[in-house]
GROMACS .gro file of C-alpha atoms in nm:
model
  453
    1UNK     CA    1   0.000   0.000   0.000
    2UNK     CA    2   0.293   0.230  -0.047
    3UNK     CA    3   0.156   0.384  -0.366
    4UNK     CA    4  -0.160   0.584  -0.417
    5UNK     CA    5  -0.432   0.416  -0.621
    6UNK     CA    6  -0.465   0.499  -0.987
    7UNK     CA    7  -0.691   0.781  -1.097
    8UNK     CA    8  -0.681   0.947  -0.755
    9UNK     CA    9  -0.596   1.315  -0.751
   10UNK     CA   10  -0.443   1.410  -0.415
   11UNK     CA   11  -0.466   1.780  -0.495
   12UNK     CA   12  -0.691   1.985  -0.269
   13UNK     CA   13  -1.051   2.026  -0.381
   14UNK     CA   14  -1.285   2.309  -0.306
   15UNK     CA   15  -1.581   2.269  -0.077
   16UNK     CA   16  -1.644   2.050   0.223
   17UNK     CA   17  -1.748   1.743   0.023
   18UNK     CA   18  -1.417   1.754  -0.161
   19UNK     CA   19  -1.223   1.672   0.154
   20UNK     CA   20  -1.464   1.423   0.309
   21UNK     CA   21  -1.418   1.051   0.280
   22UNK     CA   22  -1.189   0.845   0.505
   23UNK     CA   23  -1.322   0.964   0.842
   24UNK     CA   24  -1.683   0.948   0.722
   25UNK     CA   25  -1.623   0.585   0.625
   26UNK     CA   26  -1.473   0.519   0.969
   27UNK     CA   27  -1.772   0.691   1.134
   28UNK     CA   28  -2.020   0.484   0.934
   29UNK     CA   29  -1.834   0.165   1.026
   30UNK     CA   30  -1.833   0.253   1.397
   31UNK     CA   31  -2.192   0.383   1.397
   32UNK     CA   32  -2.361   0.046   1.360
   33UNK     CA   33  -2.663  -0.102   1.542
   34UNK     CA   34  -2.452  -0.172   1.849
   35UNK     CA   35  -2.368   0.196   1.887
   36UNK     CA   36  -2.729   0.301   1.827
   37UNK     CA   37  -2.873   0.053   2.075
   38UNK     CA   38  -2.598   0.113   2.332
   39UNK     CA   39  -2.664   0.488   2.331
   40UNK     CA   40  -3.036   0.419   2.364
   41UNK     CA   41  -2.977   0.209   2.672
   42UNK     CA   42  -2.737   0.462   2.828
   43UNK     CA   43  -2.999   0.735   2.788
   44UNK     CA   44  -3.264   0.509   2.937
   45UNK     CA   45  -3.049   0.403   3.232
   46UNK     CA   46  -2.869   0.729   3.318
   47UNK     CA   47  -3.076   1.002   3.152
   48UNK     CA   48  -2.861   1.302   3.053
   49UNK     CA   49  -2.589   1.235   3.309
   50UNK     CA   50  -2.348   1.050   3.078
   51UNK     CA   51  -2.338   1.308   2.797
   52UNK     CA   52  -1.990   1.414   2.909
   53UNK     CA   53  -1.860   1.059   2.862
   54UNK     CA   54  -1.992   1.043   2.506
   55UNK     CA   55  -1.843   1.381   2.413
   56UNK     CA   56  -1.510   1.295   2.576
   57UNK     CA   57  -1.499   0.966   2.389
   58UNK     CA   58  -1.584   1.153   2.068
   59UNK     CA   59  -1.296   1.395   2.118
   60UNK     CA   60  -1.054   1.108   2.180
   61UNK     CA   61  -1.180   0.942   1.862
   62UNK     CA   62  -1.112   1.265   1.669
   63UNK     CA   63  -0.759   1.270   1.809
   64UNK     CA   64  -0.703   0.904   1.716
   65UNK     CA   65  -0.831   0.938   1.359
   66UNK     CA   66  -0.614   1.248   1.313
   67UNK     CA   67  -0.319   1.057   1.462
   68UNK     CA   68  -0.369   0.757   1.234
   69UNK     CA   69  -0.428   0.969   0.923
   70UNK     CA   70  -0.106   1.157   0.987
   71UNK     CA   71   0.081   0.829   1.024
   72UNK     CA   72  -0.078   0.709   0.700
   73UNK     CA   73   0.063   0.997   0.497
   74UNK     CA   74   0.401   1.002   0.675
   75UNK     CA   75   0.492   0.636   0.625
   76UNK     CA   76   0.543   0.508   0.272
   77UNK     CA   77   0.471   0.147   0.366
   78UNK     CA   78   0.157   0.006   0.525
   79UNK     CA   79   0.135  -0.017   0.904
   80UNK     CA   80   0.176  -0.394   0.889
   81UNK     CA   81   0.496  -0.372   0.686
   82UNK     CA   82   0.632  -0.097   0.911
   83UNK     CA   83   0.565  -0.305   1.222
   84UNK     CA   84   0.710  -0.619   1.062
   85UNK     CA   85   1.028  -0.434   0.962
   86UNK     CA   86   1.076  -0.295   1.312
   87UNK     CA   87   0.932  -0.558   1.548
   88UNK     CA   88   0.909  -0.869   1.329
   89UNK     CA   89   0.635  -1.030   1.122
   90UNK     CA   90   0.483  -1.220   1.419
   91UNK     CA   91   0.391  -0.886   1.580
   92UNK     CA   92   0.233  -0.769   1.254
   93UNK     CA   93   0.036  -1.094   1.235
   94UNK     CA   94  -0.080  -1.047   1.596
   95UNK     CA   95  -0.206  -0.697   1.509
   96UNK     CA   96  -0.383  -0.824   1.198
   97UNK     CA   97  -0.551  -1.113   1.379
   98UNK     CA   98  -0.651  -0.887   1.669
   99UNK     CA   99  -0.824  -0.636   1.441
  100UNK     CA  100  -0.983  -0.919   1.243
  101UNK     CA  101  -1.136  -1.063   1.561
  102UNK     CA  102  -1.256  -0.720   1.673
  103UNK     CA  103  -1.415  -0.663   1.331
  104UNK     CA  104  -1.573  -1.010   1.344
  105UNK     CA  105  -1.723  -0.925   1.682
  106UNK     CA  106  -1.872  -0.604   1.542
  107UNK     CA  107  -1.985  -0.798   1.234
  108UNK     CA  108  -2.190  -1.037   1.441
  109UNK     CA  109  -2.367  -0.739   1.599
  110UNK     CA  110  -2.432  -0.596   1.250
  111UNK     CA  111  -2.603  -0.920   1.151
  112UNK     CA  112  -2.811  -0.910   1.469
  113UNK     CA  113  -2.889  -0.544   1.396
  114UNK     CA  114  -3.038  -0.632   1.057
  115UNK     CA  115  -3.266  -0.888   1.222
  116UNK     CA  116  -3.350  -0.640   1.500
  117UNK     CA  117  -3.464  -0.388   1.239
  118UNK     CA  118  -3.692  -0.640   1.069
  119UNK     CA  119  -3.821  -0.822   1.376
  120UNK     CA  120  -4.090  -0.568   1.482
  121UNK     CA  121  -4.273  -0.620   1.154
  122UNK     CA  122  -4.259  -1.000   1.148
  123UNK     CA  123  -4.461  -1.269   1.321
  124UNK     CA  124  -4.408  -1.640   1.374
  125UNK     CA  125  -4.578  -1.933   1.545
  126UNK     CA  126  -4.417  -2.049   1.870
  127UNK     CA  127  -4.401  -2.402   2.011
  128UNK     CA  128  -4.741  -2.356   2.177
  129UNK     CA  129  -4.900  -2.268   1.844
  130UNK     CA  130  -4.949  -1.898   1.928
  131UNK     CA  131  -4.868  -1.624   1.678
  132UNK     CA  132  -4.603  -1.397   1.830
  133UNK     CA  133  -4.376  -1.117   1.713
  134UNK     CA  134  -4.040  -1.233   1.582
  135UNK     CA  135  -3.857  -1.401   1.296
  136UNK     CA  136  -3.867  -1.776   1.244
  137UNK     CA  137  -3.522  -1.940   1.260
  138UNK     CA  138  -3.522  -2.053   0.897
  139UNK     CA  139  -3.618  -1.703   0.781
  140UNK     CA  140  -3.332  -1.556   0.987
  141UNK     CA  141  -3.091  -1.792   0.812
  142UNK     CA  142  -3.234  -1.703   0.470
  143UNK     CA  143  -3.219  -1.325   0.531
  144UNK     CA  144  -2.863  -1.317   0.660
  145UNK     CA  145  -2.736  -1.568   0.404
  146UNK     CA  146  -2.890  -1.368   0.117
  147UNK     CA  147  -2.755  -1.036   0.247
  148UNK     CA  148  -2.403  -1.168   0.302
  149UNK     CA  149  -2.394  -1.343  -0.036
  150UNK     CA  150  -2.504  -1.021  -0.211
  151UNK     CA  151  -2.230  -0.825  -0.034
  152UNK     CA  152  -1.970  -1.089  -0.123
  153UNK     CA  153  -2.066  -1.077  -0.491
  154UNK     CA  154  -2.052  -0.697  -0.476
  155UNK     CA  155  -1.712  -0.715  -0.310
  156UNK     CA  156  -1.561  -0.932  -0.583
  157UNK     CA  157  -1.743  -0.750  -0.863
  158UNK     CA  158  -1.614  -0.399  -0.793
  159UNK     CA  159  -1.275  -0.295  -0.932
  160UNK     CA  160  -1.234   0.040  -0.757
  161UNK     CA  161  -1.389  -0.032  -0.418
  162UNK     CA  162  -1.287   0.283  -0.234
  163UNK     CA  163  -1.485   0.525  -0.453
  164UNK     CA  164  -1.801   0.310  -0.431
  165UNK     CA  165  -1.756   0.254  -0.058
  166UNK     CA  166  -1.724   0.627   0.007
  167UNK     CA  167  -2.045   0.711  -0.181
  168UNK     CA  168  -2.247   0.434  -0.019
  169UNK     CA  169  -2.133   0.521   0.333
  170UNK     CA  170  -2.203   0.894   0.297
  171UNK     CA  171  -2.553   0.818   0.164
  172UNK     CA  172  -2.639   0.581   0.449
  173UNK     CA  173  -2.501   0.823   0.709
  174UNK     CA  174  -2.728   1.094   0.567
  175UNK     CA  175  -3.027   0.859   0.605
  176UNK     CA  176  -2.935   0.793   0.969
  177UNK     CA  177  -2.894   1.163   1.037
  178UNK     CA  178  -3.234   1.246   0.887
  179UNK     CA  179  -3.412   0.973   1.083
  180UNK     CA  180  -3.266   1.057   1.423
  181UNK     CA  181  -3.290   1.434   1.377
  182UNK     CA  182  -3.667   1.384   1.330
  183UNK     CA  183  -3.659   1.186   1.655
  184UNK     CA  184  -3.501   1.463   1.858
  185UNK     CA  185  -3.736   1.727   1.718
  186UNK     CA  186  -4.032   1.535   1.858
  187UNK     CA  187  -3.860   1.432   2.183
  188UNK     CA  188  -3.804   1.784   2.315
  189UNK     CA  189  -3.516   1.712   2.557
  190UNK     CA  190  -3.469   1.918   2.873
  191UNK     CA  191  -3.203   2.170   2.765
  192UNK     CA  192  -3.104   2.257   3.122
  193UNK     CA  193  -3.049   1.889   3.198
  194UNK     CA  194  -2.847   1.857   2.877
  195UNK     CA  195  -2.612   2.135   2.990
  196UNK     CA  196  -2.581   1.971   3.333
  197UNK     CA  197  -2.487   1.650   3.156
  198UNK     CA  198  -2.180   1.825   3.021
  199UNK     CA  199  -2.040   1.846   3.375
  200UNK     CA  200  -1.856   1.527   3.475
  201UNK     CA  201  -2.048   1.334   3.742
  202UNK     CA  202  -2.108   0.974   3.840
  203UNK     CA  203  -2.420   0.786   3.959
  204UNK     CA  204  -2.435   0.698   4.327
  205UNK     CA  205  -2.495   0.358   4.482
  206UNK     CA  206  -2.513   0.036   4.282
  207UNK     CA  207  -2.598   0.229   3.965
  208UNK     CA  208  -2.245   0.368   3.965
  209UNK     CA  209  -2.059   0.044   4.036
  210UNK     CA  210  -1.755   0.046   3.807
  211UNK     CA  211  -1.596  -0.285   3.903
  212UNK     CA  212  -1.813  -0.596   3.852
  213UNK     CA  213  -1.893  -0.807   4.157
  214UNK     CA  214  -2.112  -1.101   4.255
  215UNK     CA  215  -2.364  -0.990   4.517
  216UNK     CA  216  -2.623  -1.233   4.658
  217UNK     CA  217  -2.541  -1.480   4.383
  218UNK     CA  218  -2.596  -1.230   4.102
  219UNK     CA  219  -2.348  -1.044   3.888
  220UNK     CA  220  -2.365  -0.668   3.943
  221UNK     CA  221  -2.207  -0.481   3.651
  222UNK     CA  222  -2.422  -0.175   3.596
  223UNK     CA  223  -2.144   0.018   3.426
  224UNK     CA  224  -2.110  -0.245   3.155
  225UNK     CA  225  -2.319  -0.041   2.914
  226UNK     CA  226  -2.078   0.252   2.966
  227UNK     CA  227  -1.789   0.026   2.868
  228UNK     CA  228  -1.980  -0.055   2.549
  229UNK     CA  229  -2.037   0.319   2.495
  230UNK     CA  230  -1.664   0.396   2.516
  231UNK     CA  231  -1.575   0.093   2.301
  232UNK     CA  232  -1.814   0.191   2.022
  233UNK     CA  233  -1.733   0.563   2.023
  234UNK     CA  234  -1.355   0.553   2.075
  235UNK     CA  235  -1.293   0.271   1.830
  236UNK     CA  236  -0.916   0.227   1.818
  237UNK     CA  237  -0.956  -0.032   1.542
  238UNK     CA  238  -1.159   0.211   1.333
  239UNK     CA  239  -0.905   0.487   1.392
  240UNK     CA  240  -0.618   0.251   1.303
  241UNK     CA  241  -0.797   0.180   0.973
  242UNK     CA  242  -0.802   0.553   0.896
  243UNK     CA  243  -0.432   0.535   0.808
  244UNK     CA  244  -0.509   0.284   0.533
  245UNK     CA  245  -0.798   0.488   0.394
  246UNK     CA  246  -0.593   0.806   0.350
  247UNK     CA  247  -0.351   0.603   0.139
  248UNK     CA  248  -0.642   0.476  -0.071
  249UNK     CA  249  -0.755   0.838  -0.105
  250UNK     CA  250  -0.406   0.930  -0.226
  251UNK     CA  251  -0.340   1.199   0.036
  252UNK     CA  252   0.011   1.323   0.113
  253UNK     CA  253   0.170   1.556   0.370
  254UNK     CA  254   0.037   1.860   0.185
  255UNK     CA  255  -0.318   1.730   0.238
  256UNK     CA  256  -0.301   1.733   0.618
  257UNK     CA  257  -0.532   2.034   0.637
  258UNK     CA  258  -0.790   1.833   0.441
  259UNK     CA  259  -0.736   1.543   0.679
  260UNK     CA  260  -0.816   1.757   0.983
  261UNK     CA  261  -1.144   1.878   0.828
  262UNK     CA  262  -1.230   1.522   0.727
  263UNK     CA  263  -1.161   1.386   1.075
  264UNK     CA  264  -1.357   1.664   1.243
  265UNK     CA  265  -1.657   1.618   1.013
  266UNK     CA  266  -1.658   1.239   1.033
  267UNK     CA  267  -1.632   1.220   1.411
  268UNK     CA  268  -1.884   1.504   1.449
  269UNK     CA  269  -2.130   1.286   1.257
  270UNK     CA  270  -2.050   0.985   1.476
  271UNK     CA  271  -2.079   1.175   1.804
  272UNK     CA  272  -2.374   1.386   1.688
  273UNK     CA  273  -2.595   1.093   1.590
  274UNK     CA  274  -2.497   0.905   1.906
  275UNK     CA  275  -2.588   1.210   2.114
  276UNK     CA  276  -2.924   1.250   1.941
  277UNK     CA  277  -3.011   0.886   2.012
  278UNK     CA  278  -2.904   0.921   2.376
  279UNK     CA  279  -3.100   1.245   2.426
  280UNK     CA  280  -3.413   1.095   2.271
  281UNK     CA  281  -3.399   0.797   2.506
  282UNK     CA  282  -3.325   1.021   2.805
  283UNK     CA  283  -3.619   1.248   2.722
  284UNK     CA  284  -3.875   0.970   2.677
  285UNK     CA  285  -3.765   0.652   2.853
  286UNK     CA  286  -3.554   0.762   3.151
  287UNK     CA  287  -3.742   0.707   3.475
  288UNK     CA  288  -4.032   0.531   3.302
  289UNK     CA  289  -3.877   0.220   3.149
  290UNK     CA  290  -3.647  -0.037   3.312
  291UNK     CA  291  -3.323  -0.044   3.104
  292UNK     CA  292  -3.308  -0.421   3.154
  293UNK     CA  293  -3.640  -0.452   2.970
  294UNK     CA  294  -3.485  -0.327   2.645
  295UNK     CA  295  -3.429  -0.666   2.487
  296UNK     CA  296  -3.527  -0.601   2.125
  297UNK     CA  297  -3.560  -0.327   1.867
  298UNK     CA  298  -3.931  -0.320   1.947
  299UNK     CA  299  -3.856  -0.235   2.309
  300UNK     CA  300  -3.612   0.040   2.216
  301UNK     CA  301  -3.859   0.182   1.964
  302UNK     CA  302  -4.083   0.271   2.258
  303UNK     CA  303  -3.886   0.593   2.281
  304UNK     CA  304  -4.055   0.708   1.960
  305UNK     CA  305  -4.413   0.589   2.007
  306UNK     CA  306  -4.512   0.848   2.270
  307UNK     CA  307  -4.370   1.123   2.053
  308UNK     CA  308  -4.603   1.078   1.759
  309UNK     CA  309  -4.919   0.961   1.935
  310UNK     CA  310  -5.141   0.796   1.678
  311UNK     CA  311  -4.841   0.785   1.445
  312UNK     CA  312  -4.656   0.557   1.687
  313UNK     CA  313  -4.631   0.278   1.429
  314UNK     CA  314  -4.460   0.522   1.193
  315UNK     CA  315  -4.222   0.613   1.477
  316UNK     CA  316  -4.129   0.248   1.515
  317UNK     CA  317  -4.060   0.226   1.142
  318UNK     CA  318  -3.835   0.534   1.164
  319UNK     CA  319  -3.627   0.385   1.442
  320UNK     CA  320  -3.587   0.054   1.260
  321UNK     CA  321  -3.488   0.233   0.939
  322UNK     CA  322  -3.213   0.402   1.140
  323UNK     CA  323  -3.095   0.069   1.280
  324UNK     CA  324  -3.101  -0.091   0.934
  325UNK     CA  325  -2.905   0.199   0.782
  326UNK     CA  326  -2.651   0.170   1.063
  327UNK     CA  327  -2.621  -0.206   1.018
  328UNK     CA  328  -2.590  -0.188   0.641
  329UNK     CA  329  -2.341   0.100   0.647
  330UNK     CA  330  -2.123  -0.103   0.885
  331UNK     CA  331  -2.169  -0.434   0.709
  332UNK     CA  332  -1.915  -0.414   0.426
  333UNK     CA  333  -1.702  -0.137   0.577
  334UNK     CA  334  -1.651  -0.319   0.906
  335UNK     CA  335  -1.568  -0.649   0.739
  336UNK     CA  336  -1.312  -0.468   0.523
  337UNK     CA  337  -1.143  -0.328   0.834
  338UNK     CA  338  -1.070  -0.684   0.944
  339UNK     CA  339  -0.989  -0.796   0.590
  340UNK     CA  340  -0.739  -0.517   0.522
  341UNK     CA  341  -0.556  -0.552   0.855
  342UNK     CA  342  -0.544  -0.933   0.840
  343UNK     CA  343  -0.410  -0.928   0.484
  344UNK     CA  344  -0.155  -0.663   0.579
  345UNK     CA  345  -0.047  -0.848   0.893
  346UNK     CA  346   0.011  -1.166   0.695
  347UNK     CA  347   0.230  -0.974   0.450
  348UNK     CA  348  -0.008  -0.972   0.152
  349UNK     CA  349  -0.133  -0.682  -0.059
  350UNK     CA  350  -0.373  -0.484   0.160
  351UNK     CA  351  -0.529  -0.250  -0.095
  352UNK     CA  352  -0.908  -0.260  -0.081
  353UNK     CA  353  -0.929  -0.402  -0.434
  354UNK     CA  354  -0.666  -0.675  -0.386
  355UNK     CA  355  -0.763  -1.044  -0.390
  356UNK     CA  356  -0.609  -1.124  -0.045
  357UNK     CA  357  -0.808  -0.839   0.112
  358UNK     CA  358  -1.129  -0.961  -0.052
  359UNK     CA  359  -1.068  -1.318   0.070
  360UNK     CA  360  -0.997  -1.203   0.428
  361UNK     CA  361  -1.302  -0.975   0.417
  362UNK     CA  362  -1.517  -1.269   0.306
  363UNK     CA  363  -1.390  -1.471   0.604
  364UNK     CA  364  -1.500  -1.185   0.832
  365UNK     CA  365  -1.844  -1.175   0.671
  366UNK     CA  366  -1.888  -1.551   0.715
  367UNK     CA  367  -1.766  -1.542   1.078
  368UNK     CA  368  -2.009  -1.265   1.171
  369UNK     CA  369  -2.302  -1.441   1.006
  370UNK     CA  370  -2.234  -1.781   1.165
  371UNK     CA  371  -2.189  -1.639   1.516
  372UNK     CA  372  -2.505  -1.430   1.481
  373UNK     CA  373  -2.710  -1.732   1.376
  374UNK     CA  374  -2.571  -1.939   1.662
  375UNK     CA  375  -2.654  -1.659   1.905
  376UNK     CA  376  -3.007  -1.632   1.769
  377UNK     CA  377  -3.046  -2.007   1.797
  378UNK     CA  378  -2.965  -1.988   2.168
  379UNK     CA  379  -3.274  -1.775   2.225
  380UNK     CA  380  -3.091  -1.487   2.396
  381UNK     CA  381  -3.243  -1.137   2.359
  382UNK     CA  382  -3.089  -0.925   2.082
  383UNK     CA  383  -2.993  -0.601   2.260
  384UNK     CA  384  -2.790  -0.761   2.546
  385UNK     CA  385  -2.604  -0.969   2.286
  386UNK     CA  386  -2.519  -0.660   2.084
  387UNK     CA  387  -2.398  -0.471   2.391
  388UNK     CA  388  -2.193  -0.772   2.503
  389UNK     CA  389  -2.033  -0.790   2.159
  390UNK     CA  390  -1.944  -0.422   2.169
  391UNK     CA  391  -1.794  -0.456   2.519
  392UNK     CA  392  -1.575  -0.754   2.427
  393UNK     CA  393  -1.407  -0.554   2.150
  394UNK     CA  394  -1.231  -0.349   2.419
  395UNK     CA  395  -1.005  -0.646   2.502
  396UNK     CA  396  -0.784  -0.606   2.193
  397UNK     CA  397  -0.770  -0.228   2.184
  398UNK     CA  398  -0.477  -0.156   2.423
  399UNK     CA  399  -0.242  -0.337   2.183
  400UNK     CA  400  -0.359  -0.126   1.888
  401UNK     CA  401  -0.325   0.197   2.086
  402UNK     CA  402   0.028   0.094   2.190
  403UNK     CA  403   0.123   0.027   1.825
  404UNK     CA  404  -0.005   0.368   1.717
  405UNK     CA  405   0.204   0.532   1.988
  406UNK     CA  406   0.505   0.325   1.887
  407UNK     CA  407   0.480   0.432   1.521
  408UNK     CA  408   0.415   0.792   1.622
  409UNK     CA  409   0.722   0.825   1.845
  410UNK     CA  410   0.996   0.695   1.615
  411UNK     CA  411   1.308   0.917   1.632
  412UNK     CA  412   1.320   0.959   1.253
  413UNK     CA  413   0.992   1.153   1.257
  414UNK     CA  414   1.123   1.509   1.251
  415UNK     CA  415   1.015   1.839   1.104
  416UNK     CA  416   0.680   1.823   0.923
  417UNK     CA  417   0.661   1.449   0.996
  418UNK     CA  418   0.679   1.501   1.373
  419UNK     CA  419   0.360   1.408   1.560
  420UNK     CA  420   0.192   1.696   1.750
  421UNK     CA  421   0.225   1.664   2.127
  422UNK     CA  422  -0.152   1.684   2.184
  423UNK     CA  423  -0.205   1.379   1.963
  424UNK     CA  424   0.056   1.182   2.155
  425UNK     CA  425  -0.101   1.281   2.487
  426UNK     CA  426  -0.446   1.171   2.366
  427UNK     CA  427  -0.298   0.847   2.234
  428UNK     CA  428  -0.146   0.778   2.576
  429UNK     CA  429  -0.477   0.849   2.749
  430UNK     CA  430  -0.657   0.609   2.516
  431UNK     CA  431  -0.400   0.335   2.576
  432UNK     CA  432  -0.435   0.365   2.956
  433UNK     CA  433  -0.814   0.391   2.933
  434UNK     CA  434  -0.850   0.085   2.711
  435UNK     CA  435  -0.610  -0.109   2.932
  436UNK     CA  436  -0.828  -0.036   3.236
  437UNK     CA  437  -1.150  -0.119   3.051
  438UNK     CA  438  -0.998  -0.438   2.908
  439UNK     CA  439  -0.905  -0.551   3.259
  440UNK     CA  440  -1.254  -0.471   3.381
  441UNK     CA  441  -1.418  -0.655   3.092
  442UNK     CA  442  -1.195  -0.957   3.143
  443UNK     CA  443  -1.293  -0.972   3.510
  444UNK     CA  444  -1.661  -0.947   3.420
  445UNK     CA  445  -1.631  -1.235   3.174
  446UNK     CA  446  -1.452  -1.441   3.440
  447UNK     CA  447  -1.734  -1.377   3.690
  448UNK     CA  448  -1.995  -1.477   3.435
  449UNK     CA  449  -1.813  -1.802   3.364
  450UNK     CA  450  -1.782  -1.874   3.737
  451UNK     CA  451  -2.158  -1.834   3.779
  452UNK     CA  452  -2.218  -2.071   3.488
  453UNK     CA  453  -1.985  -2.327   3.643
   0.00000   0.00000   0.00000
């Protein structure tokens, strides 16, 4: 990936749309159904109190995407080749496999998100012979198999993937923005409470328990949804991928001003939509709905029904359209994150249009689909599965943050190639934060396994 793709003009273009692309793709990958549903649950559980966490995570994500984009234009070789040359190929393989597993975890939540968007409008017959809301198992298999096969054919049929990917992602992000902006207009959030939510605070009592514990035979981990919130907003894997996208875009050192605008716009979209979803839930569901009762897209869609009165069914459709747009925008983009990094780690060509990248991306698509179908077959509710998937991604992120810091602090980076101090500070904060959250998540998984045993 040391050379820019053909037919790409790295010269500056006029207008905002001329400099958008890489960070918007990253935002659309991160802003999947897991992010949407996680923000809904945070708003339902904590009201407006956790706004400051979302905005802080958004700022750190902006710093990381800027960091990675700068690395992408500074280094001639791909990140995998740079790491292999300095630390050995096994380390590059470890990075590639780590990102692939993270992407696969997100991919399984994208598959569940597609089913969650369709489920409210489907019915099936249960074992007792009653007609209930939901999707029959064989229909779930057919839907996900058809969708993944279509995406695979599209993947192998396109020659210049980046240009198509950019257009598709921007379109789907615009759909999400339109849907959730309508939501917030009807919700009418408490503006004073919103401003108070900007001031760092923490819930008292069991609601604010950070470290998981077993109390009276039950696992108490109320802050788990906040871990998912940080993991989905400050996506180190997504930021790491930004460095590859700027190479596909053909940007160089002289395009760094474009990169900053792109990163700011992309992460503003990510944080803005997440905030709108959280505010809508806080305005309508906080204090009236038990967060633990949000086990499907139908449950979460309750936040819209009171807003439109007799048009409540239309409100439910709006919410599910947003979830579907989020799932579909993440579907191919997220799988390609894993495919590109795995191909690069193994030492193969990691351009988006290369055959090794397409094969690795296909493996990610298949892994996400199979895990999603197995999860559905277990009968577990959708929303907790999605939030669990988002939380588990935090386990591999400290390694990625450490690698970004390593590449950004090499002594040969001098002059214009030198990394700004504020980016390095933010990178260090993210590495420490993800290390803490990874430890917490690992302990929570251990406690869950001990209860099962």
